[in-house]
Amino acid sequence: MAEMAEDRWEVEALYDLCFAPGREALSSYRLRDDVPPVQGLSQVARDELGILAAAIRFWPVQIETADQSATALLLGPVAVHPTHQGEGLGGSLIRDSLAKAAESGWHRVMLVGDAPYYRRFGFERLAGVDMPPPTNPDRVLGVALQAGAWAGVSGQVTRWHGGAL
């Protein structure tokens, strides 16, 4: 189900539980500062008692090419509560939200993550797409939601400076 405004604090608590302290110091968080997650694509999953079991968020970003700017979705974070890991919730959230992104007209999605894990969802290393330092370029991955969406797209990933989504 779509993340609602009232879910925010539970989602943040889940991220605090699942990720190391200092997660907000990562360069990907600088791209999210003062930019709201994309409504309808950011999702939560709850267990049968209504307790938050997993969450995924998407953020709009710009990729500044030599002569123009391209838009993309930045996937992350995605987290599953430790008591629900291994149940396929994370994969289900990723697949479902990528389908929703394609249906919503988005062309490309990127993330910073583990290639062997994300490859199962179609993500591949993005050569020439540079995240702010200190990001390992081998962990910058992307998937095209529309054929050829990454063709010719290269440059520095920057904060979203477009209008309303």
Coordinates of C-alpha atoms in Angstrom, one line a residue:
M1 CA 0.0 0.0 0.0
A2 CA 1.1 3.6 -0.6
E3 CA 3.0 5.2 2.2
M4 CA 0.8 7.9 3.9
A5 CA 2.0 11.0 5.7
E6 CA 1.1 9.3 9.1
D7 CA 3.4 6.4 8.3
R8 CA 6.5 8.7 8.2
W9 CA 7.7 8.1 11.8
E10 CA 7.2 4.4 11.7
V11 CA 9.1 4.2 8.4
E12 CA 12.0 6.3 9.8
A13 CA 12.1 4.0 12.9
L14 CA 12.3 0.9 10.6
Y15 CA 15.2 2.5 8.7
D16 CA 17.0 3.3 11.9
L17 CA 16.5 -0.3 13.0
C18 CA 17.7 -1.8 9.7
F19 CA 20.6 0.5 8.8
A20 CA 23.8 1.5 10.5
P21 CA 24.0 4.7 12.6
G22 CA 24.9 7.6 10.4
R23 CA 22.9 6.4 7.4
E24 CA 21.8 10.0 6.8
A25 CA 25.4 11.1 6.2
L26 CA 25.5 9.1 2.9
S27 CA 25.7 11.1 -0.3
S28 CA 22.3 9.7 -1.5
Y29 CA 20.7 11.5 1.5
R30 CA 22.0 14.9 0.2
L31 CA 19.9 14.3 -2.9
R32 CA 16.8 13.8 -0.7
D33 CA 17.2 16.9 1.5
D34 CA 14.1 19.0 1.4
V35 CA 12.7 16.9 -1.5
P36 CA 9.6 14.8 -0.7
P37 CA 9.4 11.1 -1.7
V38 CA 7.3 10.4 -4.7
Q39 CA 3.7 9.9 -3.6
G40 CA 2.1 6.7 -4.7
L41 CA 5.4 4.9 -5.4
S42 CA 6.8 5.0 -1.9
Q43 CA 5.2 1.9 -0.3
V44 CA 4.7 0.1 3.0
A45 CA 3.8 -3.4 3.9
R46 CA 2.1 -4.3 7.2
D47 CA 1.7 -7.7 8.8
E48 CA -1.6 -9.2 9.9
L49 CA -1.6 -7.1 13.1
G50 CA -1.0 -3.9 11.2
I51 CA 2.6 -3.6 12.3
L52 CA 5.0 -2.1 9.7
A53 CA 7.0 -5.0 8.2
A54 CA 8.7 -3.3 5.2
A55 CA 9.0 0.0 3.4
I56 CA 10.4 1.4 0.1
R57 CA 10.8 5.0 -1.0
F58 CA 11.5 6.7 -4.3
W59 CA 12.9 10.2 -4.8
P60 CA 13.1 12.3 -8.0
V61 CA 16.6 13.2 -9.1
Q62 CA 18.3 15.0 -12.1
I63 CA 21.2 13.7 -14.1
E64 CA 23.0 16.7 -15.6
T65 CA 24.2 15.7 -19.0
A66 CA 26.5 17.7 -21.2
D67 CA 23.7 19.6 -22.9
Q68 CA 20.5 18.8 -21.0
S69 CA 19.0 17.3 -17.8
A70 CA 17.4 13.9 -17.5
T71 CA 15.1 12.9 -14.7
A72 CA 15.2 9.6 -12.9
L73 CA 13.8 7.9 -9.8
L74 CA 16.3 7.2 -7.0
L75 CA 15.2 4.0 -5.2
G76 CA 15.9 3.7 -1.6
P77 CA 16.0 3.0 1.1
V78 CA 14.2 -0.3 1.0
A79 CA 14.0 -2.1 4.4
V80 CA 12.4 -5.2 5.9
H81 CA 11.9 -5.6 9.6
P82 CA 14.3 -8.4 10.9
T83 CA 11.3 -10.5 12.0
H84 CA 10.1 -10.6 8.4
Q85 CA 13.3 -11.0 6.5
G86 CA 13.4 -13.9 4.2
E87 CA 9.7 -13.8 3.4
G88 CA 10.1 -12.0 0.1
L89 CA 8.7 -8.7 1.2
G90 CA 11.6 -6.6 -0.1
G91 CA 11.5 -8.2 -3.5
S92 CA 7.7 -7.8 -3.7
L93 CA 7.9 -4.1 -2.8
I94 CA 10.6 -3.6 -5.4
R95 CA 8.8 -5.4 -8.2
D96 CA 5.4 -3.8 -7.4
S97 CA 6.8 -0.3 -7.1
L98 CA 8.8 -0.6 -10.3
A99 CA 5.6 -1.6 -12.1
K100 CA 3.8 1.4 -10.6
A101 CA 6.6 3.7 -11.7
A102 CA 6.4 2.5 -15.3
E103 CA 2.6 2.9 -15.2
S104 CA 3.1 6.4 -13.9
G105 CA 5.2 7.4 -16.8
W106 CA 8.7 7.2 -15.3
H107 CA 11.4 6.0 -17.7
R108 CA 14.4 5.2 -15.5
V109 CA 15.2 4.2 -12.0
M110 CA 18.6 4.2 -10.2
L111 CA 20.0 3.2 -6.9
V112 CA 23.2 2.7 -4.9
G113 CA 23.3 -0.9 -3.9
D114 CA 24.6 -4.5 -4.2
A115 CA 24.6 -5.5 -7.9
P116 CA 24.2 -9.3 -7.3
Y117 CA 21.0 -8.6 -5.3
Y118 CA 19.5 -6.0 -7.6
R119 CA 20.4 -7.7 -10.8
R120 CA 17.3 -10.0 -10.3
F121 CA 15.1 -6.9 -10.8
G122 CA 16.9 -5.9 -14.0
F123 CA 19.4 -3.4 -12.5
E124 CA 22.8 -3.0 -14.1
R125 CA 25.9 -0.8 -13.4
L126 CA 25.4 2.7 -14.8
A127 CA 28.7 3.7 -16.5
G128 CA 29.0 7.5 -16.7
V129 CA 26.3 8.3 -14.2
D130 CA 28.1 9.8 -11.2
M131 CA 26.7 10.0 -7.7
P132 CA 28.1 12.6 -5.3
P133 CA 31.2 11.4 -3.5
P134 CA 32.0 9.3 -1.7
T135 CA 30.0 6.7 -3.7
N136 CA 31.6 3.6 -5.1
P137 CA 30.8 3.8 -8.9
D138 CA 30.4 0.0 -9.0
R139 CA 27.3 0.3 -6.8
V140 CA 25.5 2.9 -9.0
L141 CA 22.9 0.8 -10.7
G142 CA 20.0 1.5 -13.0
V143 CA 17.0 -0.1 -14.8
A144 CA 15.2 1.2 -17.8
L145 CA 11.4 1.1 -17.4
Q146 CA 11.1 2.0 -21.1
A147 CA 13.4 0.5 -23.7
G148 CA 16.5 2.6 -24.2
A149 CA 15.7 5.0 -21.4
W150 CA 19.4 5.1 -20.2
A151 CA 20.8 5.4 -23.7
G152 CA 23.0 8.6 -23.9
V153 CA 22.3 9.5 -20.3
S154 CA 25.4 10.3 -18.4
G155 CA 26.5 13.0 -16.0
Q156 CA 26.3 14.1 -12.4
V157 CA 23.3 13.1 -10.3
T158 CA 21.9 16.2 -8.6
R159 CA 18.9 17.1 -6.4
W160 CA 15.6 17.4 -8.1
H161 CA 15.0 20.9 -9.2
G162 CA 11.9 20.3 -11.3
G163 CA 8.4 21.3 -10.3
A164 CA 5.7 19.3 -8.7
L165 CA 5.5 15.6 -9.6

